[in-house]
Amino acid sequence: MTGAPALELRGITKRFGTVQALGGVDLTVNGGEVHALIGENGAGKSTLMHIAYGMLRPDGGDVRVFGAPHLPSSPRDARALGIGMVHQHFTSIPSLTVAENIALAAGWPVQPARLRARVDALTGRTGLALDPDARVESLTVALKQRLEIVKALAADARILLLDEPTAVLAPAEVEELLRMVRRFAEAGNAVVLITHKLDEALVVADQVTVLRRGTVVLSGAAGAQTAVALAGAMIGGTLQAAPARPSARSSGQVQVQARSLRLDREGRRGQVLFVESLEVRSGEIVGVAGVEGNGQRELLRAIAGVGSVVDGTLEVTGPVAFVPEDRTTEGLIPDMTLTENFVLGLGTDAPWIRGGRVSWPEARARMAEVIELFDIRAAGPAAPAGSLSGGNQQKVVVARALERAPRVLVAENPTRGLDLRAAGDVHARLRGAADRGAAVLFSSSDLDEVLDLADRVLVAGGGRVVEAPAGAGKAEIGSLMVSGGS
């Protein structure tokens, strides 16, 4: 590389109360390279990038952009310097269209015909197709993620900070996104890619830096690393394999039963899925696979009681617990404390509500116990939910769902954006719920996760649900996802 690095962070420190988020972190990113930034949830990755993007002020350290000392004071300032960021959680305005959100991010004038043409040109150039006229509230999670990337590129970014951009994308979409990232870097731009998927880091990155508890524990050429070495650096040891479970247990009582079930696409009219027959029993884990938008979301939400049924019969034994796909918009209220979120999520079922009044000391005491039991890294029960890393937020959502002692547990993409250890912990919690007799249903865009966790696999495709044959692998399930079994 010649010339000054695109982005340099030197000796960056940051504390949140008693929590040391960053302890003297150095990071150098050159033009023309993809630099993977990996680490466990809570390691400080997003905090470091929020400092580079002007969302947070460091307690100490220096930032240089294209060789010049410049600490962005706001995201607007960062964009003016050529820095764009794709956040782990969506920032688009749901009531506006795709084109309007892009215009807002890029500072483009809102002239409908011209704006539509500019958006079409941009999405065509990047290979990230979007309907300019679609309202964001109608988009799937995968398309919302795609919009976040397009918004960053629309502002002519030369340094692109990507925080878990592939967490909700299908395999083909991941491949296309990684190709786009490489093309962007090869044009002389710089990319920082935060990811928990070590195979992605090794495939696309030139350099890799590993953070653990706010400090750099490994940094070097990606080609000199292995997934095992990176995982060891992330956690400071080796991961323990999950205990084996029986391959399928179908002798329990039926907890979910559907017959001739018809479901409309969420947010609009028009059938998305027909379920001829479905049973889920106590003690089994059923995974639902499907290309995004093929009805798996509608099916799980109908079973969880937060979606509607057009026709047919659906019987579900309560209590039912639900882990939604987006923890920040449906799972938690970021500005409220962990205790307040716990109380709101459990409602009148909680033992600390008597006579319509909340015993806050009891609620806080239970939240403190949950923090300990689930290894949630937080300052305490009074910590705002928004102050936690994504993985720790997910632990709160899962813990609250399990607090109900559900007979049926429904989870949408339960490990989205989680690191290896956090994902393993969520898997263990789902297995534990099944071991205690719950019927567990989950969806995932990661076929490996479906195959690893599920006793049985259902595939949503072609407008209907079919069960994958016992022992089916990725190729066979992928074929069913496309054909729907026809």
Short mmCIF file of C-alpha atoms in Angstrom, two decimals:
data_model
loop_
_atom_site.label_atom_id
_atom_site.label_comp_id
_atom_site.label_asym_id
_atom_site.label_seq_id
_atom_site.Cartn_x
_atom_site.Cartn_y
_atom_site.Cartn_z
CA MET A 1 0.00 0.00 0.00
CA THR A 2 1.15 3.54 -0.75
CA GLY A 3 0.01 6.77 0.85
CA ALA A 4 -1.69 7.28 4.19
CA PRO A 5 -4.13 4.69 5.55
CA ALA A 6 -7.79 5.43 4.95
CA LEU A 7 -8.70 5.10 8.62
CA GLU A 8 -6.52 4.97 11.72
CA LEU A 9 -7.67 4.63 15.30
CA ARG A 10 -4.93 4.86 17.92
CA GLY A 11 -5.20 4.14 21.65
CA ILE A 12 -8.99 4.39 21.69
CA THR A 13 -10.51 4.05 25.17
CA LYS A 14 -14.18 4.17 26.19
CA ARG A 15 -16.06 3.46 29.39
CA PHE A 16 -19.79 3.20 30.07
CA GLY A 17 -20.10 3.68 33.82
CA THR A 18 -18.15 0.87 35.42
CA VAL A 19 -17.86 -1.11 32.17
CA GLN A 20 -14.58 -0.76 30.23
CA ALA A 21 -15.76 -1.08 26.60
CA LEU A 22 -12.43 -0.27 24.93
CA GLY A 23 -8.99 -0.26 26.51
CA GLY A 24 -6.43 1.34 24.19
CA VAL A 25 -7.47 -0.16 20.84
CA ASP A 26 -5.41 0.37 17.66
CA LEU A 27 -6.86 -0.28 14.19
CA THR A 28 -5.46 0.65 10.77
CA VAL A 29 -7.44 0.19 7.56
CA ASN A 30 -5.85 0.85 4.18
CA GLY A 31 -7.49 1.81 0.93
CA GLY A 32 -8.05 -1.19 -1.32
CA GLU A 33 -8.53 -3.65 1.56
CA VAL A 34 -11.27 -5.36 3.52
CA HIS A 35 -10.44 -5.47 7.22
CA ALA A 36 -12.49 -7.96 9.26
CA LEU A 37 -13.16 -6.96 12.87
CA ILE A 38 -14.29 -9.92 14.93
CA GLY A 39 -14.90 -10.79 18.56
CA GLU A 40 -17.58 -11.95 20.95
CA ASN A 41 -20.70 -9.89 21.63
CA GLY A 42 -19.67 -7.13 23.98
CA ALA A 43 -16.02 -7.20 22.86
CA GLY A 44 -16.24 -3.54 21.73
CA LYS A 45 -16.47 -3.91 17.93
CA SER A 46 -19.59 -1.79 17.41
CA THR A 47 -18.42 0.75 20.01
CA LEU A 48 -15.15 1.23 18.10
CA MET A 49 -16.99 1.74 14.80
CA HIS A 50 -19.50 4.11 16.43
CA ILE A 51 -16.54 6.25 17.45
CA ALA A 52 -15.17 6.19 13.89
CA TYR A 53 -18.63 7.20 12.63
CA GLY A 54 -19.07 10.08 15.08
CA MET A 55 -21.86 8.45 17.10
CA LEU A 56 -19.75 8.24 20.27
CA ARG A 57 -16.90 10.31 21.69
CA PRO A 58 -13.92 8.33 22.98
CA ASP A 59 -12.51 8.95 26.43
CA GLY A 60 -9.03 8.88 24.93
CA GLY A 61 -7.12 8.22 21.72
CA ASP A 62 -6.82 9.69 18.24
CA VAL A 63 -8.56 9.19 14.88
CA ARG A 64 -7.06 9.92 11.46
CA VAL A 65 -9.01 9.89 8.21
CA PHE A 66 -6.90 9.71 5.03
CA GLY A 67 -3.88 10.78 7.07
CA ALA A 68 -5.43 13.89 8.63
CA PRO A 69 -6.31 14.08 12.34
CA HIS A 70 -10.08 14.24 12.46
CA LEU A 71 -12.43 12.83 15.07
CA PRO A 72 -15.93 12.91 13.53
CA SER A 73 -18.29 14.78 15.82
CA SER A 74 -21.47 13.32 14.30
CA PRO A 75 -22.58 10.89 11.59
CA ARG A 76 -23.14 13.90 9.31
CA ASP A 77 -19.52 14.92 9.87
CA ALA A 78 -18.37 11.35 9.18
CA ARG A 79 -20.34 11.18 5.92
CA ALA A 80 -18.77 14.46 4.83
CA LEU A 81 -15.37 12.80 5.35
CA GLY A 82 -16.40 9.88 3.13
CA ILE A 83 -17.29 7.41 5.90
CA GLY A 84 -20.49 5.38 5.56
CA MET A 85 -21.87 2.91 8.08
CA VAL A 86 -24.32 0.02 7.88
CA HIS A 87 -25.64 -0.58 11.35
CA GLN A 88 -26.52 -3.92 12.87
CA HIS A 89 -29.97 -2.53 13.62
CA PHE A 90 -32.06 -0.78 11.02
CA THR A 91 -32.18 3.02 10.87
CA SER A 92 -34.68 3.58 8.04
CA ILE A 93 -38.02 5.31 8.64
CA PRO A 94 -40.76 2.67 8.22
CA SER A 95 -43.46 5.02 6.90
CA LEU A 96 -41.25 6.36 4.07
CA THR A 97 -40.47 4.66 0.78
CA VAL A 98 -37.17 3.08 -0.15
CA ALA A 99 -36.35 6.05 -2.41
CA GLU A 100 -37.25 8.61 0.26
CA ASN A 101 -35.03 6.88 2.83
CA ILE A 102 -32.11 6.80 0.42
CA ALA A 103 -32.62 10.47 -0.43
CA LEU A 104 -32.68 11.34 3.27
CA ALA A 105 -29.42 9.46 3.90
CA ALA A 106 -27.61 10.85 0.84
CA GLY A 107 -28.99 14.39 0.88
CA TRP A 108 -30.62 13.98 -2.54
CA PRO A 109 -33.55 16.22 -3.54
CA VAL A 110 -36.90 14.45 -3.42
CA GLN A 111 -38.04 14.82 -7.02
CA PRO A 112 -40.03 11.60 -7.59
CA ALA A 113 -39.16 10.72 -11.18
CA ARG A 114 -35.50 11.73 -10.95
CA LEU A 115 -35.13 10.15 -7.53
CA ARG A 116 -36.58 6.85 -8.75
CA ALA A 117 -34.14 6.82 -11.65
CA ARG A 118 -31.17 7.54 -9.36
CA VAL A 119 -32.19 4.75 -6.99
CA ASP A 120 -32.65 2.30 -9.89
CA ALA A 121 -29.20 3.21 -11.21
CA LEU A 122 -27.61 2.79 -7.79
CA THR A 123 -29.22 -0.55 -7.02
CA GLY A 124 -28.41 -1.79 -10.51
CA ARG A 125 -24.77 -0.80 -10.13
CA THR A 126 -24.43 -2.49 -6.74
CA GLY A 127 -26.50 -5.55 -7.60
CA LEU A 128 -28.71 -4.90 -4.55
CA ALA A 129 -32.14 -4.65 -6.15
CA LEU A 130 -34.90 -2.73 -4.35
CA ASP A 131 -38.29 -1.34 -5.34
CA PRO A 132 -37.92 2.47 -5.00
CA ASP A 133 -41.66 2.89 -4.32
CA ALA A 134 -42.00 0.21 -1.62
CA ARG A 135 -42.61 1.45 1.88
CA VAL A 136 -39.98 0.25 4.32
CA GLU A 137 -42.60 -1.10 6.72
CA SER A 138 -43.63 -3.61 4.04
CA LEU A 139 -40.10 -4.95 3.45
CA THR A 140 -38.78 -8.23 4.77
CA VAL A 141 -35.91 -8.09 7.24
CA ALA A 142 -33.45 -9.12 4.50
CA LEU A 143 -34.61 -6.28 2.24
CA LYS A 144 -34.40 -3.80 5.11
CA GLN A 145 -30.78 -4.87 5.60
CA ARG A 146 -30.16 -4.43 1.87
CA LEU A 147 -31.59 -0.91 2.08
CA GLU A 148 -29.16 -0.01 4.87
CA ILE A 149 -26.23 -0.95 2.62
CA VAL A 150 -27.59 0.98 -0.34
CA LYS A 151 -28.10 4.08 1.84
CA ALA A 152 -24.45 4.04 2.86
CA LEU A 153 -23.27 3.67 -0.74
CA ALA A 154 -25.58 6.46 -1.91
CA ALA A 155 -23.61 9.00 0.12
CA ASP A 156 -20.44 8.28 -1.92
CA ALA A 157 -18.62 6.58 0.94
CA ARG A 158 -14.93 5.79 0.46
CA ILE A 159 -14.69 4.08 3.84
CA LEU A 160 -17.50 1.61 4.51
CA LEU A 161 -18.15 0.30 8.03
CA LEU A 162 -20.35 -2.82 7.94
CA ASP A 163 -21.77 -4.10 11.23
CA GLU A 164 -23.00 -7.69 10.72
CA PRO A 165 -24.37 -7.00 7.20
CA THR A 166 -25.02 -10.66 6.34
CA ALA A 167 -26.81 -11.69 9.53
CA VAL A 168 -30.25 -12.03 7.90
CA LEU A 169 -29.29 -12.73 4.28
CA ALA A 170 -29.82 -15.99 2.42
CA PRO A 171 -26.67 -17.82 1.21
CA ALA A 172 -26.94 -16.53 -2.36
CA GLU A 173 -27.46 -12.98 -1.07
CA VAL A 174 -24.42 -13.33 1.20
CA GLU A 175 -22.25 -14.37 -1.74
CA GLU A 176 -23.44 -11.42 -3.79
CA LEU A 177 -22.87 -8.99 -0.94
CA LEU A 178 -19.33 -10.25 -0.35
CA ARG A 179 -18.60 -9.89 -4.08
CA MET A 180 -19.87 -6.31 -3.89
CA VAL A 181 -17.65 -5.64 -0.87
CA ARG A 182 -14.61 -6.94 -2.74
CA ARG A 183 -15.42 -4.83 -5.81
CA PHE A 184 -15.79 -1.77 -3.58
CA ALA A 185 -12.38 -2.40 -2.01
CA GLU A 186 -10.70 -3.20 -5.31
CA ALA A 187 -11.76 0.24 -6.54
CA GLY A 188 -9.41 1.70 -3.92
CA ASN A 189 -11.90 2.07 -1.09
CA ALA A 190 -11.62 0.74 2.47
CA VAL A 191 -13.99 -1.63 4.26
CA VAL A 192 -14.30 -2.63 7.89
CA LEU A 193 -16.44 -5.76 8.18
CA ILE A 194 -17.76 -6.71 11.60
CA THR A 195 -18.86 -10.32 11.44
CA HIS A 196 -19.30 -13.36 13.63
CA LYS A 197 -19.06 -15.68 10.64
CA LEU A 198 -15.44 -16.70 10.55
CA ASP A 199 -15.70 -18.33 7.14
CA GLU A 200 -16.85 -14.99 5.69
CA ALA A 201 -13.94 -13.18 7.32
CA LEU A 202 -11.44 -15.64 5.87
CA VAL A 203 -12.99 -15.57 2.40
CA VAL A 204 -13.37 -11.83 1.87
CA ALA A 205 -10.89 -10.07 4.18
CA ASP A 206 -7.30 -9.02 3.57
CA GLN A 207 -6.62 -8.22 7.22
CA VAL A 208 -8.27 -9.34 10.45
CA THR A 209 -8.33 -7.92 13.97
CA VAL A 210 -9.78 -9.75 16.96
CA LEU A 211 -11.10 -7.89 20.01
CA ARG A 212 -11.68 -9.57 23.35
CA ARG A 213 -13.18 -7.59 26.23
CA GLY A 214 -12.18 -4.27 24.68
CA THR A 215 -8.57 -5.04 23.74
CA VAL A 216 -6.84 -6.29 20.60
CA VAL A 217 -5.68 -9.89 21.03
CA LEU A 218 -4.82 -10.69 17.41
CA SER A 219 -4.16 -8.64 14.26
CA GLY A 220 -2.64 -9.67 10.96
CA ALA A 221 -3.14 -10.95 7.45
CA ALA A 222 -6.36 -12.96 7.06
CA GLY A 223 -4.58 -15.46 4.84
CA ALA A 224 -2.33 -16.48 7.73
CA GLN A 225 -5.28 -17.38 9.99
CA THR A 226 -7.60 -20.34 10.42
CA ALA A 227 -11.16 -20.43 11.73
CA VAL A 228 -9.96 -22.43 14.75
CA ALA A 229 -7.27 -19.86 15.58
CA LEU A 230 -9.70 -16.96 15.24
CA ALA A 231 -12.31 -18.68 17.41
CA GLY A 232 -9.69 -19.37 20.06
CA ALA A 233 -8.57 -15.74 20.04
CA MET A 234 -12.18 -14.55 20.31
CA ILE A 235 -13.06 -16.57 23.38
CA GLY A 236 -9.67 -17.09 24.97
CA GLY A 237 -9.95 -20.87 24.81
CA THR A 238 -11.83 -23.58 22.94
CA LEU A 239 -15.57 -23.98 22.43
CA GLN A 240 -17.24 -26.96 24.05
CA ALA A 241 -19.30 -29.14 21.74
CA ALA A 242 -23.03 -29.22 22.45
CA PRO A 243 -24.25 -32.39 24.16
CA ALA A 244 -25.89 -34.89 21.84
CA ARG A 245 -29.69 -35.14 21.85
CA PRO A 246 -31.92 -37.87 20.49
CA SER A 247 -32.43 -37.25 16.76
CA ALA A 248 -36.19 -36.99 17.06
CA ARG A 249 -38.69 -37.37 19.88
CA SER A 250 -42.26 -37.52 18.68
CA SER A 251 -43.90 -39.39 21.59
CA GLY A 252 -44.86 -36.27 23.51
CA GLN A 253 -48.27 -34.66 23.56
CA VAL A 254 -49.32 -32.57 20.57
CA GLN A 255 -48.92 -28.88 21.46
CA VAL A 256 -49.39 -27.33 18.00
CA GLN A 257 -51.87 -28.68 15.47
CA ALA A 258 -52.83 -27.10 12.15
CA ARG A 259 -55.20 -28.32 9.44
CA SER A 260 -55.87 -26.70 6.05
CA LEU A 261 -54.28 -23.51 7.31
CA ARG A 262 -54.21 -20.53 4.97
CA LEU A 263 -52.06 -17.50 5.74
CA ASP A 264 -51.95 -14.12 4.01
CA ARG A 265 -48.72 -12.27 3.43
CA GLU A 266 -48.02 -9.98 6.38
CA GLY A 267 -49.13 -6.42 5.79
CA ARG A 268 -51.07 -7.07 2.58
CA ARG A 269 -53.70 -9.29 1.01
CA GLY A 270 -52.83 -12.39 -0.94
CA GLN A 271 -52.13 -15.92 0.26
CA VAL A 272 -48.50 -16.65 1.03
CA LEU A 273 -48.73 -20.13 2.54
CA PHE A 274 -51.00 -23.18 2.77
CA VAL A 275 -50.37 -25.76 5.49
CA GLU A 276 -52.25 -28.99 4.84
CA SER A 277 -51.31 -30.64 8.13
CA LEU A 278 -48.84 -29.86 10.91
CA GLU A 279 -48.21 -31.25 14.37
CA VAL A 280 -45.50 -30.30 16.84
CA ARG A 281 -45.13 -32.29 20.04
CA SER A 282 -43.67 -31.76 23.48
CA GLY A 283 -39.93 -32.24 23.66
CA GLU A 284 -39.08 -31.76 20.00
CA ILE A 285 -37.36 -28.93 18.14
CA VAL A 286 -38.74 -28.19 14.69
CA GLY A 287 -36.78 -25.94 12.35
CA VAL A 288 -38.46 -24.04 9.52
CA ALA A 289 -36.29 -23.27 6.48
CA GLY A 290 -37.19 -21.19 3.46
CA VAL A 291 -36.05 -18.41 1.19
CA GLU A 292 -36.94 -15.07 2.77
CA GLY A 293 -40.56 -14.12 2.11
CA ASN A 294 -41.92 -17.63 1.53
CA GLY A 295 -44.27 -17.63 4.51
CA GLN A 296 -42.14 -18.94 7.37
CA ARG A 297 -42.51 -15.62 9.19
CA GLU A 298 -46.29 -15.69 8.83
CA LEU A 299 -46.46 -19.31 9.99
CA LEU A 300 -44.39 -18.80 13.13
CA ARG A 301 -46.22 -15.60 14.03
CA ALA A 302 -49.61 -17.27 13.63
CA ILE A 303 -48.48 -20.04 16.00
CA ALA A 304 -47.10 -17.46 18.43
CA GLY A 305 -50.45 -15.63 18.42
CA VAL A 306 -49.12 -12.40 16.91
CA GLY A 307 -50.19 -13.14 13.32
CA SER A 308 -53.56 -13.77 11.69
CA VAL A 309 -55.09 -16.87 10.11
CA VAL A 310 -57.25 -16.51 7.00
CA ASP A 311 -58.81 -19.98 7.04
CA GLY A 312 -58.38 -23.43 8.53
CA THR A 313 -57.77 -24.55 12.09
CA LEU A 314 -54.83 -23.83 14.38
CA GLU A 315 -54.72 -25.10 17.95
CA VAL A 316 -51.82 -24.11 20.21
CA THR A 317 -51.40 -25.04 23.87
CA GLY A 318 -50.43 -22.17 26.14
CA PRO A 319 -48.52 -20.57 27.60
CA VAL A 320 -46.75 -19.56 24.40
CA ALA A 321 -43.51 -17.58 24.33
CA PHE A 322 -42.20 -15.67 21.31
CA VAL A 323 -38.67 -14.52 20.42
CA PRO A 324 -39.09 -11.99 17.57
CA GLU A 325 -36.61 -11.55 14.75
CA ASP A 326 -35.71 -7.92 15.47
CA ARG A 327 -34.82 -7.51 19.13
CA THR A 328 -34.56 -3.73 18.98
CA THR A 329 -37.97 -2.90 17.48
CA GLU A 330 -40.11 -5.76 18.79
CA GLY A 331 -38.13 -7.48 21.51
CA LEU A 332 -36.97 -4.58 23.66
CA ILE A 333 -37.51 -0.87 24.25
CA PRO A 334 -33.89 0.41 24.19
CA ASP A 335 -34.42 3.44 26.44
CA MET A 336 -36.06 1.40 29.20
CA THR A 337 -34.13 -0.53 31.82
CA LEU A 338 -33.69 -4.29 31.69
CA THR A 339 -36.10 -4.64 34.63
CA GLU A 340 -38.74 -2.49 32.93
CA ASN A 341 -38.42 -4.52 29.73
CA PHE A 342 -38.75 -7.74 31.71
CA VAL A 343 -41.87 -6.49 33.49
CA LEU A 344 -43.49 -5.24 30.27
CA GLY A 345 -42.75 -8.46 28.40
CA LEU A 346 -44.21 -10.74 31.05
CA GLY A 347 -47.22 -8.59 31.87
CA THR A 348 -49.71 -9.79 34.47
CA ASP A 349 -48.27 -13.33 34.36
CA ALA A 350 -45.33 -12.18 36.47
CA PRO A 351 -45.34 -13.06 40.19
CA TRP A 352 -44.28 -9.53 41.11
CA ILE A 353 -47.61 -8.07 39.94
CA ARG A 354 -50.33 -8.31 42.59
CA GLY A 355 -53.56 -6.38 42.67
CA GLY A 356 -52.52 -4.47 39.56
CA ARG A 357 -49.38 -3.11 41.24
CA VAL A 358 -45.75 -3.91 40.44
CA SER A 359 -43.37 -4.87 43.23
CA TRP A 360 -40.29 -3.28 41.70
CA PRO A 361 -37.86 -4.60 44.33
CA GLU A 362 -38.95 -8.16 43.50
CA ALA A 363 -38.72 -7.48 39.76
CA ARG A 364 -35.22 -6.00 40.10
CA ALA A 365 -34.09 -8.92 42.25
CA ARG A 366 -35.31 -11.42 39.67
CA MET A 367 -33.66 -9.46 36.86
CA ALA A 368 -30.37 -9.57 38.78
CA GLU A 369 -30.74 -13.36 39.05
CA VAL A 370 -31.42 -13.63 35.32
CA ILE A 371 -28.34 -11.53 34.51
CA GLU A 372 -26.27 -14.02 36.49
CA LEU A 373 -27.99 -17.16 35.16
CA PHE A 374 -27.74 -16.14 31.52
CA ASP A 375 -24.29 -14.51 31.77
CA ILE A 376 -25.70 -11.20 30.50
CA ARG A 377 -22.97 -8.57 30.40
CA ALA A 378 -24.70 -5.50 31.77
CA ALA A 379 -24.10 -2.95 34.50
CA GLY A 380 -27.11 -4.31 36.38
CA PRO A 381 -30.94 -4.48 36.38
CA ALA A 382 -31.15 -0.69 35.96
CA ALA A 383 -29.01 -0.64 32.79
CA PRO A 384 -30.88 0.62 29.69
CA ALA A 385 -31.51 -2.22 27.24
CA GLY A 386 -29.95 -0.11 24.49
CA SER A 387 -26.62 -0.03 26.34
CA LEU A 388 -26.11 -3.78 25.85
CA SER A 389 -24.43 -5.42 22.87
CA GLY A 390 -26.67 -7.24 20.40
CA GLY A 391 -25.83 -10.66 21.79
CA ASN A 392 -26.59 -9.63 25.35
CA GLN A 393 -29.87 -8.04 24.26
CA GLN A 394 -30.79 -11.35 22.64
CA LYS A 395 -30.02 -13.19 25.87
CA VAL A 396 -32.48 -10.88 27.66
CA VAL A 397 -35.22 -11.58 25.09
CA VAL A 398 -34.66 -15.35 25.29
CA ALA A 399 -34.51 -15.29 29.10
CA ARG A 400 -37.79 -13.39 29.28
CA ALA A 401 -39.45 -15.89 26.94
CA LEU A 402 -38.28 -18.83 29.05
CA GLU A 403 -39.45 -17.11 32.24
CA ARG A 404 -42.99 -18.00 31.15
CA ALA A 405 -42.18 -21.74 31.37
CA PRO A 406 -43.83 -22.05 27.94
CA ARG A 407 -45.51 -25.14 26.56
CA VAL A 408 -44.75 -23.74 23.09
CA LEU A 409 -41.66 -21.64 22.29
CA VAL A 410 -41.46 -19.87 18.93
CA ALA A 411 -38.24 -18.16 17.82
CA GLU A 412 -37.44 -16.22 14.63
CA ASN A 413 -33.77 -16.29 13.61
CA PRO A 414 -32.82 -16.67 17.30
CA THR A 415 -29.05 -16.30 16.77
CA ARG A 416 -29.08 -13.48 14.24
CA GLY A 417 -25.91 -11.43 14.68
CA LEU A 418 -24.59 -13.53 17.56
CA ASP A 419 -21.05 -14.75 18.04
CA LEU A 420 -20.11 -18.42 18.42
CA ARG A 421 -20.40 -18.55 22.19
CA ALA A 422 -23.62 -16.53 22.38
CA ALA A 423 -25.22 -18.59 19.59
CA GLY A 424 -24.20 -21.77 21.40
CA ASP A 425 -25.79 -20.45 24.59
CA VAL A 426 -29.08 -19.70 22.80
CA HIS A 427 -29.04 -23.19 21.26
CA ALA A 428 -28.50 -24.69 24.70
CA ARG A 429 -31.46 -22.72 26.07
CA LEU A 430 -33.72 -23.94 23.27
CA ARG A 431 -32.59 -27.52 23.82
CA GLY A 432 -33.18 -27.10 27.54
CA ALA A 433 -36.73 -25.86 26.91
CA ALA A 434 -37.40 -28.95 24.76
CA ASP A 435 -35.88 -31.20 27.43
CA ARG A 436 -38.34 -29.72 29.92
CA GLY A 437 -41.24 -30.62 27.63
CA ALA A 438 -41.79 -27.53 25.49
CA ALA A 439 -42.55 -27.76 21.79
CA VAL A 440 -39.93 -25.55 20.14
CA LEU A 441 -40.30 -24.07 16.64
CA PHE A 442 -37.69 -21.81 15.11
CA SER A 443 -36.82 -20.35 11.74
CA SER A 444 -33.35 -19.51 10.50
CA SER A 445 -31.80 -18.18 7.31
CA ASP A 446 -28.75 -20.32 8.16
CA LEU A 447 -29.28 -23.87 6.91
CA ASP A 448 -26.36 -25.13 8.97
CA GLU A 449 -28.13 -23.90 12.09
CA VAL A 450 -31.37 -25.59 11.08
CA LEU A 451 -29.60 -28.90 10.50
CA ASP A 452 -27.56 -28.66 13.72
CA LEU A 453 -30.44 -27.76 16.03
CA ALA A 454 -33.66 -29.24 14.65
CA ASP A 455 -35.05 -32.72 15.25
CA ARG A 456 -37.30 -32.24 12.22
CA VAL A 457 -37.08 -29.74 9.37
CA LEU A 458 -40.06 -28.10 7.66
CA VAL A 459 -39.52 -26.23 4.39
CA ALA A 460 -41.64 -23.28 3.28
CA GLY A 461 -41.55 -22.88 -0.48
CA GLY A 462 -43.84 -22.69 -3.47
CA GLY A 463 -46.72 -21.53 -1.30
CA ARG A 464 -46.83 -24.58 0.97
CA VAL A 465 -45.04 -26.37 3.79
CA VAL A 466 -43.44 -29.79 3.37
CA GLU A 467 -41.38 -31.86 5.78
CA ALA A 468 -37.85 -32.67 4.71
CA PRO A 469 -36.98 -36.39 4.72
CA ALA A 470 -35.12 -37.60 7.79
CA GLY A 471 -31.39 -37.14 7.27
CA ALA A 472 -31.79 -34.66 4.40
CA GLY A 473 -28.73 -32.47 3.82
CA LYS A 474 -28.27 -28.88 2.67
CA ALA A 475 -28.57 -29.68 -1.03
CA GLU A 476 -31.87 -31.53 -0.66
CA ILE A 477 -33.37 -28.93 1.66
CA GLY A 478 -32.15 -26.13 -0.60
CA SER A 479 -33.90 -27.82 -3.53
CA LEU A 480 -37.13 -28.04 -1.52
CA MET A 481 -36.84 -24.34 -0.63
CA VAL A 482 -36.89 -23.49 -4.34
CA SER A 483 -39.38 -26.10 -5.57
CA GLY A 484 -41.66 -26.43 -2.56
CA GLY A 485 -41.51 -30.19 -3.03
CA SER A 486 -43.31 -30.12 -6.38
#
